[in-house]
């Protein structure tokens, strides 16, 4: 798998991606070779909650030339050079005027920073601080940005679904909106696509699996505005896939609930695998989990990554490149998510068919009918726990962990309660 991931990585790497534009279409068309993606176009201006889909941005050329006519900054050589969503510009500027449009990262003077200005119109170039210091402060420069912000354009995104026996869904979301960035975008979309391909090999799965490829923030806001009812109804657990390219410790960022089935399963997986890991409570920054976990939805969406965005120093710079990541790590990421899927598939989650007060167990022969002399107190206790936690968010291991009841006993009781139609698998 590693070699294949690398081939796709090399094809996807140079494409200029953003919230919208032809680079995103091209990216989704390449990912569509791995996963059976349905592609959607949401028109610019479409309202979604407090937001609107932005105009479509495309760039043909962008550069800065010195007084001798040499291109000293060229979007054609590295798409990070152009500030994302730069408006068109053409003109000659003295360095003093130009410098207000130049962005660098003085604390990492050799890198080109990755910056965008999606919702405020401006233009700019991102360059290394070393290059900035070498520009002639007395010279004039020629700037050319042939970009287009089309109000009649659209935002492109993709979705793939592998239907299972159950309508309940395990949901995977990744973002496609960064240009040449290795761990913080390409690892996420490649692992998600390859996870789809691995899962498709076994059509005999219980749950339905949904894979979403969207631009970050506005993509998830738009998706939620269109599909929130179905998501709320069907989602058992969800994860945002990103930063799976390096070989650092795994990081699990919990859902807002903090104890959702998504959290329990991911944390149990990391424990089972006995790997170095960092567990973080939910915080309302980061990636699309902050939309899925906004209080109006509060969906069970966490994020299982390697070294998290904002933590590694190469983050959002030209150093988040092929040297920083490995394809072995990405394959390991796909395998880790496959193991997570396996945990869901092999640990049924039950829902009580009789959740309003306790069902009357005595009339079903499940409860001693003679007073307080319980013959099998442990059996009854375990049954009460199982019935109470059959809420669609607990599998038997979780019930065992929360109740202290033996798993073997809970398994025995689950069969009995299923036969009596008091619980069903979600
Ligand atoms: Zn990012």
Tab-separated table of C-alpha atoms in Angstrom, residues 40-43 46-49 53 155 157 159 219-231 297:
chain	number	residue	atom	x	y	z
A	40	UNK	CA	-21.061	17.834	-5.365
A	41	UNK	CA	-20.937	21.509	-6.363
A	42	UNK	CA	-22.487	24.002	-3.955
A	43	UNK	CA	-22.962	27.417	-5.627
A	46	UNK	CA	-25.291	29.610	-0.817
A	47	UNK	CA	-26.258	30.481	2.753
A	48	UNK	CA	-25.403	27.905	5.430
A	49	UNK	CA	-26.253	28.884	8.991
A	53	UNK	CA	-20.201	29.743	0.437
A	155	UNK	CA	-17.490	24.914	-3.876
A	157	UNK	CA	-16.720	18.439	-2.312
A	159	UNK	CA	-18.666	11.872	-0.505
A	219	UNK	CA	-17.294	22.613	3.910
A	220	UNK	CA	-18.479	21.047	7.159
A	221	UNK	CA	-20.806	23.990	7.884
A	222	UNK	CA	-22.384	23.589	4.460
A	223	UNK	CA	-22.607	19.814	4.872
A	224	UNK	CA	-24.251	20.146	8.278
A	225	UNK	CA	-26.701	22.726	6.955
A	226	UNK	CA	-27.799	20.227	4.277
A	227	UNK	CA	-27.623	16.910	6.133
A	228	UNK	CA	-27.793	17.488	9.865
A	229	UNK	CA	-31.007	15.557	10.408
A	230	UNK	CA	-29.674	12.414	8.734
A	231	UNK	CA	-26.328	12.742	10.521
A	297	UNK	CA	-25.399	19.190	17.027
